[in-house]
Tab-separated table of C-alpha atoms in Angstrom:
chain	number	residue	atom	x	y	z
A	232	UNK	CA	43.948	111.962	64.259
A	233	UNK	CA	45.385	111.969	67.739
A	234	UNK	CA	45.163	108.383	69.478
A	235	UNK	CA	44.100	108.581	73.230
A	236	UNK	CA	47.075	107.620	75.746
A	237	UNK	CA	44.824	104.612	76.875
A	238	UNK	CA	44.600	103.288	74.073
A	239	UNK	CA	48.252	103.821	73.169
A	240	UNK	CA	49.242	101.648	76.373
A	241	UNK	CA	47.557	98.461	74.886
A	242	UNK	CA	48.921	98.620	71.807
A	243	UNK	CA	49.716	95.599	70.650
A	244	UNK	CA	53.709	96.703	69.316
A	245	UNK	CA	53.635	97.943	73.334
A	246	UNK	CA	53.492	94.313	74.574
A	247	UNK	CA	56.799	93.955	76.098
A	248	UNK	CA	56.310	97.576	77.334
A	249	UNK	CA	53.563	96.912	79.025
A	250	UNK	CA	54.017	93.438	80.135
A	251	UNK	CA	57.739	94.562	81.258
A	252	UNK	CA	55.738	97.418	83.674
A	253	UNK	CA	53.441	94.729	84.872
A	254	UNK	CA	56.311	92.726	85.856
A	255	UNK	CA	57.884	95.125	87.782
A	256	UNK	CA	55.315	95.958	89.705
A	257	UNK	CA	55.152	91.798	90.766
A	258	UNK	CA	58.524	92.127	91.184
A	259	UNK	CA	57.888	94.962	94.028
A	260	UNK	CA	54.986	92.615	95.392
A	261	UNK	CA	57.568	89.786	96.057
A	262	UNK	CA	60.519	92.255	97.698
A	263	UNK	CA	57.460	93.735	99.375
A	264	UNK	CA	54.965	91.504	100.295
A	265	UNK	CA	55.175	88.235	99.454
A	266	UNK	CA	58.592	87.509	99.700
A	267	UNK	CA	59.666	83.879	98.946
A	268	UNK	CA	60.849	81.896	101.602
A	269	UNK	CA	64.065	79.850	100.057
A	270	UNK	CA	65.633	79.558	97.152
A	271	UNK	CA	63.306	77.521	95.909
A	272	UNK	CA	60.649	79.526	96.307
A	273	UNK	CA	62.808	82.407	94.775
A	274	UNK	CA	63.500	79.760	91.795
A	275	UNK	CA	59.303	79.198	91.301
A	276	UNK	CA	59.077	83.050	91.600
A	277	UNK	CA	61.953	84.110	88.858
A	278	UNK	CA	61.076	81.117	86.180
A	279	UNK	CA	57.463	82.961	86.453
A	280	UNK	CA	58.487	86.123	85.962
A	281	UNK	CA	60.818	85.111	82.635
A	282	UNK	CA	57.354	83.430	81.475
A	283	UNK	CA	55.362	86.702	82.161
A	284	UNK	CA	58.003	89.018	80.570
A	285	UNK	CA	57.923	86.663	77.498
A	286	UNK	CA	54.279	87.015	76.998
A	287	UNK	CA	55.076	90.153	75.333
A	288	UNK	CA	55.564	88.096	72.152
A	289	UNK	CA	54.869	84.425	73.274
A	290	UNK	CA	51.482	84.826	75.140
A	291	UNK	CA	50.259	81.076	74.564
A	292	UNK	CA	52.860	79.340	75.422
A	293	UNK	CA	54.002	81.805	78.242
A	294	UNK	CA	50.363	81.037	79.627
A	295	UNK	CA	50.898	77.026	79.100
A	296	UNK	CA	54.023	76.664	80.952
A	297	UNK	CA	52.598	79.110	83.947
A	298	UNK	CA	49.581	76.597	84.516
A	299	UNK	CA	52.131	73.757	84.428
A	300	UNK	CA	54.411	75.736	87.059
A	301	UNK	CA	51.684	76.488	88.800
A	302	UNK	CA	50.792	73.114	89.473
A	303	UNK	CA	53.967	72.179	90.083
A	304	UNK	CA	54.202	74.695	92.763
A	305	UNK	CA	51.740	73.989	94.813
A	306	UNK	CA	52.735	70.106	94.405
A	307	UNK	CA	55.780	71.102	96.164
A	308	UNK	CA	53.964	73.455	98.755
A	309	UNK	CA	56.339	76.710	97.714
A	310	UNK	CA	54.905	79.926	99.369
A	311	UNK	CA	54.855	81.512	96.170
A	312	UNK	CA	51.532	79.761	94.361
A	313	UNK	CA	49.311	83.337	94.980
A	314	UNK	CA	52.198	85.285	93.059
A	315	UNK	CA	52.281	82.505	90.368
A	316	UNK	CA	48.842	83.107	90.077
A	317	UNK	CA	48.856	86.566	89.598
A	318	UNK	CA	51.922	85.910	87.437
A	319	UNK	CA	49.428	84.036	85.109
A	320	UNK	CA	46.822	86.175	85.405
A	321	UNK	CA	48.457	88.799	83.895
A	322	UNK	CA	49.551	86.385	80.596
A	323	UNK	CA	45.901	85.291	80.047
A	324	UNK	CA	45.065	89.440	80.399
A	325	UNK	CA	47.867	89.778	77.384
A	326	UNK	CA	46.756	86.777	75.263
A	327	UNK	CA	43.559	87.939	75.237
A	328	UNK	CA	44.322	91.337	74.630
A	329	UNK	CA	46.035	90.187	71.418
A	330	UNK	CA	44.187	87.178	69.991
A	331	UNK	CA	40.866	85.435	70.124
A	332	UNK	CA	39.804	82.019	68.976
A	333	UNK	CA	41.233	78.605	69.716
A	334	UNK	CA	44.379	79.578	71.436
A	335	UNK	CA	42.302	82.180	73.825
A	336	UNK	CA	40.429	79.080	75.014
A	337	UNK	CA	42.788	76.866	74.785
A	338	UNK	CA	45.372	78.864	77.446
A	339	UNK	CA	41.971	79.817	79.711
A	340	UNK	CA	41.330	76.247	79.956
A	341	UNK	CA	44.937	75.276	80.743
A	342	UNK	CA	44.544	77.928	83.525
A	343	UNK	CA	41.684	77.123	84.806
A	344	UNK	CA	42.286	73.719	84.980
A	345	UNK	CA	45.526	74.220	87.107
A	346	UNK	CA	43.584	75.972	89.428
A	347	UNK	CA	41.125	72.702	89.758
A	348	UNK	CA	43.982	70.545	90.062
A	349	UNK	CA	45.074	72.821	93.148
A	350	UNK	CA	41.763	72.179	94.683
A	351	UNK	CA	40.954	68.526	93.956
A	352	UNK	CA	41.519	67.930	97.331
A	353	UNK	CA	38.428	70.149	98.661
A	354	UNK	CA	36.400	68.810	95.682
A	355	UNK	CA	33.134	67.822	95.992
A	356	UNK	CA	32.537	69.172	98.908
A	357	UNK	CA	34.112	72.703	98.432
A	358	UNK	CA	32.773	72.907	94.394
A	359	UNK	CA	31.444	76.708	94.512
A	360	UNK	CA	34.757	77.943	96.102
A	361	UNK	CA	36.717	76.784	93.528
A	362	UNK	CA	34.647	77.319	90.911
A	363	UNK	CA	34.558	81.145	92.044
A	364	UNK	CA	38.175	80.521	92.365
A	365	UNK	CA	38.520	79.781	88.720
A	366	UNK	CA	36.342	82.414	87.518
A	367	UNK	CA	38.700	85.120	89.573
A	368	UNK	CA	41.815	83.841	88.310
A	369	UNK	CA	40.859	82.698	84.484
A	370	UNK	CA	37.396	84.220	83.493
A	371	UNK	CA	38.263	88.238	84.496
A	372	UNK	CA	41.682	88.195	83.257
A	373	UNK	CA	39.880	86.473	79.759
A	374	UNK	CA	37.232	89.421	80.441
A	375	UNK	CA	38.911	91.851	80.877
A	376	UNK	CA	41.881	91.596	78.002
A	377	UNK	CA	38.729	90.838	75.451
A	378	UNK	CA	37.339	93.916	76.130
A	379	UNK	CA	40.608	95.856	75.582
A	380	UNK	CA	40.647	93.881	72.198
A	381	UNK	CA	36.963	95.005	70.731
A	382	UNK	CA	37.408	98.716	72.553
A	383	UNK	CA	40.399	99.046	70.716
A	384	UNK	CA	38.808	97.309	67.292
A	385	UNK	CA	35.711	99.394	67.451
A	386	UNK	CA	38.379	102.558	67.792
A	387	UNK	CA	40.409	101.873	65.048
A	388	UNK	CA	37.222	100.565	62.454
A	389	UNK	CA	36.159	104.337	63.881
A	390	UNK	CA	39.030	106.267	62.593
A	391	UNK	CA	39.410	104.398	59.268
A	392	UNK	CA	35.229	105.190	58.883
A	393	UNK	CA	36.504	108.833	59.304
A	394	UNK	CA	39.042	108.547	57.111
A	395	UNK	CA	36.511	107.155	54.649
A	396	UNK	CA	34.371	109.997	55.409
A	397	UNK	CA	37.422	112.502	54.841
A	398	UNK	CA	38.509	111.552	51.575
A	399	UNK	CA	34.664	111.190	50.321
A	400	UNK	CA	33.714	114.761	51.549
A	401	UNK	CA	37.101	115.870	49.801
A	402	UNK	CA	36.465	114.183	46.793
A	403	UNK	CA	32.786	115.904	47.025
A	404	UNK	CA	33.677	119.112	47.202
A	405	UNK	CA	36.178	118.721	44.487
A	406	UNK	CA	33.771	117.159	41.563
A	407	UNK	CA	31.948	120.290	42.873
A	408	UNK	CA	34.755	122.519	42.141
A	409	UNK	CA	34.759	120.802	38.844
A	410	UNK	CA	31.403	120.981	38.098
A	411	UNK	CA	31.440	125.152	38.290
A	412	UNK	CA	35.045	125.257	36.462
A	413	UNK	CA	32.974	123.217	33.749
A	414	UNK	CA	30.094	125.760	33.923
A	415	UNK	CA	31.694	129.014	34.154
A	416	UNK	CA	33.973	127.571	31.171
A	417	UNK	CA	30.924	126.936	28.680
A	418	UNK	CA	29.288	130.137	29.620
A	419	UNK	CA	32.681	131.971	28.823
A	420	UNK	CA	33.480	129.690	25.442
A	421	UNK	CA	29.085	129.683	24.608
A	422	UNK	CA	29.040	133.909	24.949
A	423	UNK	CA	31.892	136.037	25.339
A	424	UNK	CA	34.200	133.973	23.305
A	425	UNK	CA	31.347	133.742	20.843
A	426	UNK	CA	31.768	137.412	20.958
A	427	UNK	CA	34.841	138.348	20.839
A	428	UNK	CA	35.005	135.633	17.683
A	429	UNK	CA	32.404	137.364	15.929
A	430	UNK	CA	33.604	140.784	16.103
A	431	UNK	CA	37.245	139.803	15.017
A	432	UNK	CA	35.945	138.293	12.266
A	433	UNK	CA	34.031	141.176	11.366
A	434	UNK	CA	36.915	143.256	11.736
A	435	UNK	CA	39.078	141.276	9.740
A	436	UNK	CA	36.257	141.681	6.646
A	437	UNK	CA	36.385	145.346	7.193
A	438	UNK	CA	39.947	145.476	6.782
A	439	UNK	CA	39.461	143.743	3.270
A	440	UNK	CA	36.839	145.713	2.048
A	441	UNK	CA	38.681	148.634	2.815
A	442	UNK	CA	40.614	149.672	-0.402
A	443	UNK	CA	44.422	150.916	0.754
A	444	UNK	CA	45.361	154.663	-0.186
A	445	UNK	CA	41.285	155.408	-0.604
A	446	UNK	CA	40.918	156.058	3.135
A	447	UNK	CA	42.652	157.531	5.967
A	448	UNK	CA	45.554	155.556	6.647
A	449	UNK	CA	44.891	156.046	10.711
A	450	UNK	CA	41.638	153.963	10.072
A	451	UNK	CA	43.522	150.979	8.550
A	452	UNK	CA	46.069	151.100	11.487
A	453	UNK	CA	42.799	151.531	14.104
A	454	UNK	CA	40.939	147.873	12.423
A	455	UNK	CA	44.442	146.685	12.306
A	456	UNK	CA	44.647	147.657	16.008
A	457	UNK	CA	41.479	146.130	16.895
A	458	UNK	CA	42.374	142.633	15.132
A	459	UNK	CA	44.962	142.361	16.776
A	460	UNK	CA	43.548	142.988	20.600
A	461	UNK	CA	40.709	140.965	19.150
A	462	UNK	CA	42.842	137.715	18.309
A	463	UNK	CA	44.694	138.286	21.617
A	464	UNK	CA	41.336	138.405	23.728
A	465	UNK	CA	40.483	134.765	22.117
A	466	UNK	CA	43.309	133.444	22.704
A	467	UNK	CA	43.553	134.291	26.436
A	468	UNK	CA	39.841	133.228	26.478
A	469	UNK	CA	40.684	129.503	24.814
A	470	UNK	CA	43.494	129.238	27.110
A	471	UNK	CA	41.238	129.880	30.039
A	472	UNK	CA	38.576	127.644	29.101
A	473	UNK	CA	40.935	124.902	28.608
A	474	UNK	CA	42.050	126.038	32.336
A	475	UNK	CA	39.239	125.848	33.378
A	476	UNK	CA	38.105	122.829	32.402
A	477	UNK	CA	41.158	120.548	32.847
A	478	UNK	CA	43.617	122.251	35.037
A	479	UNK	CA	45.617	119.114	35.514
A	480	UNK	CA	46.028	118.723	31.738
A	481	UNK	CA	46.988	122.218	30.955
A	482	UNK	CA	50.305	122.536	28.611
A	483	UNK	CA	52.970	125.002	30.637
A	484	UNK	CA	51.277	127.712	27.792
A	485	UNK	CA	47.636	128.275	29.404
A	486	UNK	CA	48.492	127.600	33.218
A	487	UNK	CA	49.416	131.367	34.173
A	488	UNK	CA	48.979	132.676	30.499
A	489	UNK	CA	52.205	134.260	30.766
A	490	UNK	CA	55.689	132.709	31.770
A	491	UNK	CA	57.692	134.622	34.302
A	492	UNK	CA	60.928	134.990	31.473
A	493	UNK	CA	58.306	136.512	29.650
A	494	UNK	CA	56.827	139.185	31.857
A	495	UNK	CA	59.264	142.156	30.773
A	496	UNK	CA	57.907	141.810	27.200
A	497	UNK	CA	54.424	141.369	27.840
A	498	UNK	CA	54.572	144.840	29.846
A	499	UNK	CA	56.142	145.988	26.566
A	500	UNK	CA	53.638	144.912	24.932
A	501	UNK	CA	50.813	145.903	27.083
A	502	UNK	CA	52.298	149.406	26.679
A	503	UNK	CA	52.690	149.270	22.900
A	504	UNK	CA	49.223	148.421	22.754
A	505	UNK	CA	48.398	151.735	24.890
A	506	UNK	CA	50.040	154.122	22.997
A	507	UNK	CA	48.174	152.661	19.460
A	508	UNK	CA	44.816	154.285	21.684
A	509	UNK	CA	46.119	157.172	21.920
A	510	UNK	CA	47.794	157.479	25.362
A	511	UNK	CA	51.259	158.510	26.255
A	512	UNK	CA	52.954	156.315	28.175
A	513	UNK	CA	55.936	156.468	29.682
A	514	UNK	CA	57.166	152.764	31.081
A	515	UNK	CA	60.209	151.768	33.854
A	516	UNK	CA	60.365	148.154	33.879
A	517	UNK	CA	62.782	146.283	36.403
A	518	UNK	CA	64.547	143.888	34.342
A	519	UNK	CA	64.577	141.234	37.732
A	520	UNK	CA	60.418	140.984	37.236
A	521	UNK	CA	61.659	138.302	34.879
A	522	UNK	CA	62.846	136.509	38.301
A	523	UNK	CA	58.938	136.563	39.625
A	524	UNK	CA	56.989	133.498	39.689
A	525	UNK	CA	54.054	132.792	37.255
A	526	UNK	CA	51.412	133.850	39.702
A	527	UNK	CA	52.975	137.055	40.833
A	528	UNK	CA	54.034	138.079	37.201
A	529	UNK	CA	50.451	137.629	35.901
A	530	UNK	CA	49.202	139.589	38.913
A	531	UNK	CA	51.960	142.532	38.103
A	532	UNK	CA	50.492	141.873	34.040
A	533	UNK	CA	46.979	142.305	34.778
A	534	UNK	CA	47.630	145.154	36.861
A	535	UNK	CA	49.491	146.961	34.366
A	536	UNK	CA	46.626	146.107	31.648
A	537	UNK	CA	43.874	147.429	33.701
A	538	UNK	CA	45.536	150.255	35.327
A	539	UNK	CA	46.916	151.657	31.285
A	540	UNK	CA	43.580	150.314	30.047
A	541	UNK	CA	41.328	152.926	32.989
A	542	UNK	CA	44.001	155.640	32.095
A	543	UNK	CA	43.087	155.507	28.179
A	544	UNK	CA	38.978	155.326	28.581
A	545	UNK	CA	39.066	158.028	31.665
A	546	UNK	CA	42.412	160.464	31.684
A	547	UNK	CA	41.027	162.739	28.451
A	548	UNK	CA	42.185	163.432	25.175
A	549	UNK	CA	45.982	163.420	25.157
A	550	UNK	CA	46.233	162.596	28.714
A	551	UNK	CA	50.061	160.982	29.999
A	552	UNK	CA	50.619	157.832	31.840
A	553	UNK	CA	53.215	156.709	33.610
A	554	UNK	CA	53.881	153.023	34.248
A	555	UNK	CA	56.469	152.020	36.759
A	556	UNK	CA	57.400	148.298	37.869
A	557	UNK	CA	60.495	148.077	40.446
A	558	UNK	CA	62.059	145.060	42.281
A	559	UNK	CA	63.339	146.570	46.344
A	560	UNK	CA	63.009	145.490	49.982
A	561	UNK	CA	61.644	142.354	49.078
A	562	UNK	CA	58.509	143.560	47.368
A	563	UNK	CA	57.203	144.288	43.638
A	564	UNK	CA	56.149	148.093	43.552
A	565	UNK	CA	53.530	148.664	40.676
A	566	UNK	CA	52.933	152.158	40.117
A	567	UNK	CA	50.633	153.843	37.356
A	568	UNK	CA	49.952	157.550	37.402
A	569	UNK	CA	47.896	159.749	34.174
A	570	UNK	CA	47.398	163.245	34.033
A	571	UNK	CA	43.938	163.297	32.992
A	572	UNK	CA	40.708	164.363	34.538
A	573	UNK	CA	41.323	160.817	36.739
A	574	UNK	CA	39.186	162.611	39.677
A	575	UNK	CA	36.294	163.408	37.685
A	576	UNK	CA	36.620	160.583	35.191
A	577	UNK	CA	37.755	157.465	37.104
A	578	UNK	CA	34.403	155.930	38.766
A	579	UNK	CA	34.543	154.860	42.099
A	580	UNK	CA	34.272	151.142	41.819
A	581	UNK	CA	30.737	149.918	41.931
A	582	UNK	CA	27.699	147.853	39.820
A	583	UNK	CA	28.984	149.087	36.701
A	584	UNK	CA	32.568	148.195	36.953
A	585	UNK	CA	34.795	145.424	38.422
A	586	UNK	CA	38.068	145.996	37.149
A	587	UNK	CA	39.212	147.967	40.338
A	588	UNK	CA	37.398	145.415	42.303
A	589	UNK	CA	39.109	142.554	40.614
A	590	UNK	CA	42.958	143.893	41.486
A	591	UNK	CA	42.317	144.520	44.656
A	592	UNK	CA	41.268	140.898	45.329
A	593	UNK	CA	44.087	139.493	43.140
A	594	UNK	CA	46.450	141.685	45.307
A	595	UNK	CA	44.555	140.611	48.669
A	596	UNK	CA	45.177	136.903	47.776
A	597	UNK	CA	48.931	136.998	47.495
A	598	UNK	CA	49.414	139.597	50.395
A	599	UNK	CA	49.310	142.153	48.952
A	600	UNK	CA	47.975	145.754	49.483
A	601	UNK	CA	46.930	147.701	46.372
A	602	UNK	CA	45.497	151.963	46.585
A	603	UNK	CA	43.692	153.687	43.751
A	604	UNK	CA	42.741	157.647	43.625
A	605	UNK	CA	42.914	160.382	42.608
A	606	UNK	CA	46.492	162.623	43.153
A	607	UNK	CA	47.296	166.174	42.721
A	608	UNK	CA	47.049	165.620	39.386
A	609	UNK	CA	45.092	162.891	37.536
A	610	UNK	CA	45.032	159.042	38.671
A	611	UNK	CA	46.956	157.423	40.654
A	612	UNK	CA	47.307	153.829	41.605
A	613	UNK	CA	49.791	151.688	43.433
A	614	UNK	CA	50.396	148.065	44.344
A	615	UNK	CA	52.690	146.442	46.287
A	616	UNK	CA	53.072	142.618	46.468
A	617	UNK	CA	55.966	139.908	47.947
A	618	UNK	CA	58.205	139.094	45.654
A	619	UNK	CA	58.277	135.387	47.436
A	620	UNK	CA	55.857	133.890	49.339
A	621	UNK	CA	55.285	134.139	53.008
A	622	UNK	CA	57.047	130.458	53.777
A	623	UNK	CA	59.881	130.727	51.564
A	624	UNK	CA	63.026	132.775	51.297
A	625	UNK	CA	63.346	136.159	48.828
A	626	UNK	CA	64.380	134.835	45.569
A	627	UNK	CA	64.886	138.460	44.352
């Protein structure tokens, strides 16, 4: 938060600044306007300026030895007492901008009493006078300098309430944020993962009860299949969970689900898994994906799964795909093209899907631009994301 110039300029590590401008605007008064008569005067005139200038750090007992030269001054009738006065107005304006308590009213006592001592002549007889006299010269300086003190109190309690406010807000929203991680991670772990469990379990008793050589082999290799993907799914769906509900405790092995080294064999794998359902695939990996960060390499991983995974359920029987990740001009290019019926097979995205829906927004986020439709022939969909992020240089 910005601090106002004002407030700046009575800063209490700006005391010699400030006192240091003050003097040299007294010093312009006596050139100016009051200029001292002799050299003694000129002696009264310079020992109160050195006093002023060292209020910056010695305010109290600047302000003592001013009343006592004060005095002293007009004792000796130099034509400098109304500078001197001003001189020492200006230290009780600085003591009281920095302290309060006993040495406040202590030094506006020693003040005001030099200016009584001045006058003890025209006392009793002239008692208003120099009481107004006093007030002028000690009580507005002792006024004014308090109020600078509690302005600039009440500003800085005001930020630090702010602050308060800030970091309570913050931590608000984030033991929100914690609160839906928690709840979308028990719905996942109570039902799908539930799920997915129960079916691979299932699976893995049909595979059992299945005697070997008295079926069609292609069946064994289709529950085998299906394990597999099925063991896979849970453990990408613990991993998650435990994501989701301590992301600053998640081992290095569930914070992207994939490690960037590891990206050019989980596309192999994503394609090997293809082909078992029955869909040609054809795959160009650029060996330098293996450069990518963890974020960008699961974004290039997912969009490989979903893009092979729309090809097998909508290109047809026997339908080819063609899976192409490059590294060039500072970009990842993420192409996947089938041969199928993709016009009249791939729905448009909508209620009853959100796979489409889901890569566009996890291209959107890293900056991404991402098309989907259908091509001359078949399905065709292409991505395009930075290799690096906007605020650092290519890696790649």
């Amino acid at each position: 938060m910005n601090r106002p110039w004002i407030e700046l300029a009575f800063d209490r590590r700006l005391a010699v600044i400030r006192v240091l401008v003050l003097a040299g605007v007294l010093i312009g008064d006596l050139l100016l306007l009051h200029r001292p008569s002799g050299a003694r005067d000129w002696g009264l005139a310079a020992a109160g300026l050195m006093l002023c200038l060292a209020a910056g750090k010695w305010a109290f007992g600047a302000l003592l030895a001013q009343s006592v030269l004060l005095v002293a001054a007009h004792t000796l009738g130099a034509s400098t007492v109304s500078s001197l006065k001003v001189l020492a107005a200006v230290t009780l304006f600085e003591l009281a901008v920095q302290r309060s308590g006993r040495r406040l009213a202590a030094g506006t006592t020693a003040l005001a009493l030099a200016v009584a001592v001045n006058r003890l002549d025209d006392l009793p007889g002239e008692l208003l006078p120099v009481l107004y006299k006093m007030g002028i010269v000690a009580g507005l300086p002792l006024l004014m300098g308090a109020y600078v003190r509690v302005t600039r109190g009440a500003a800085l309690h005001a930020r630090a309430y702010a602050h308060q406010q800030e970091l309570r807000a913050e931590q608000q929203l984030l033991a929100a944020r914690a609160a839906e991680r928690t709840a979308i991670a028990r719905e996942l772990h109570d039902l799908v993962a539930h799920h997915v469990s129960s079916m691979v379990l299932r699976v893995g008793v049909a595979r059992h009860v299945v005697a070997p050589g008295s079926t069609d082999p292609r069946i064994t290799d289709v529950l085998d299949d299906l394990h597999a993907s099925g063991s896979a799914a849970l453990t990408d769906l613990r991993r998650l969970v435990a994501v989701l509900r301590a992301p600053d405790h998640a081992g290095p092995d569930t914070g992207s689900l994939v490690t960037p080294w590891a990206l050019p064999a989980a596309l192999e794998s994503v394609v090997a898994h293809s082909r078992r359902t029955g869909l040609v695939v054809t795959a160009s990996v650029d060996p330098r994906v293996a450069r990518l960060d963890a974020v960008r390499g699961l974004a290039v991983l997912r969009l490989a799964q979903e893009g092979l995974a729309n090809a097998a359920k909508h290109g047809g029987p026997g339908a080819h795909a063609e899976l192409a990740v490059r590294v060039a001009d500072g970009a990842v290019h993420v192409t996947i093209h089938d041969d199928g019926a993709g016009q009249a097979r791939h729905p448009s995205p909508g209620p009853s899907g959100h796979g489409l829906i889901g890569m566009r927004e996890r291209v959107d986020l890293l900056g991404g631009r991402l098309d989907a439709g259908p091509a001359a022939r078949g399905w065709r969909l292409t991505a395009e994301l930075p290799a690096f992020a906007p605020d650092m240089e290519p890696q790649l």
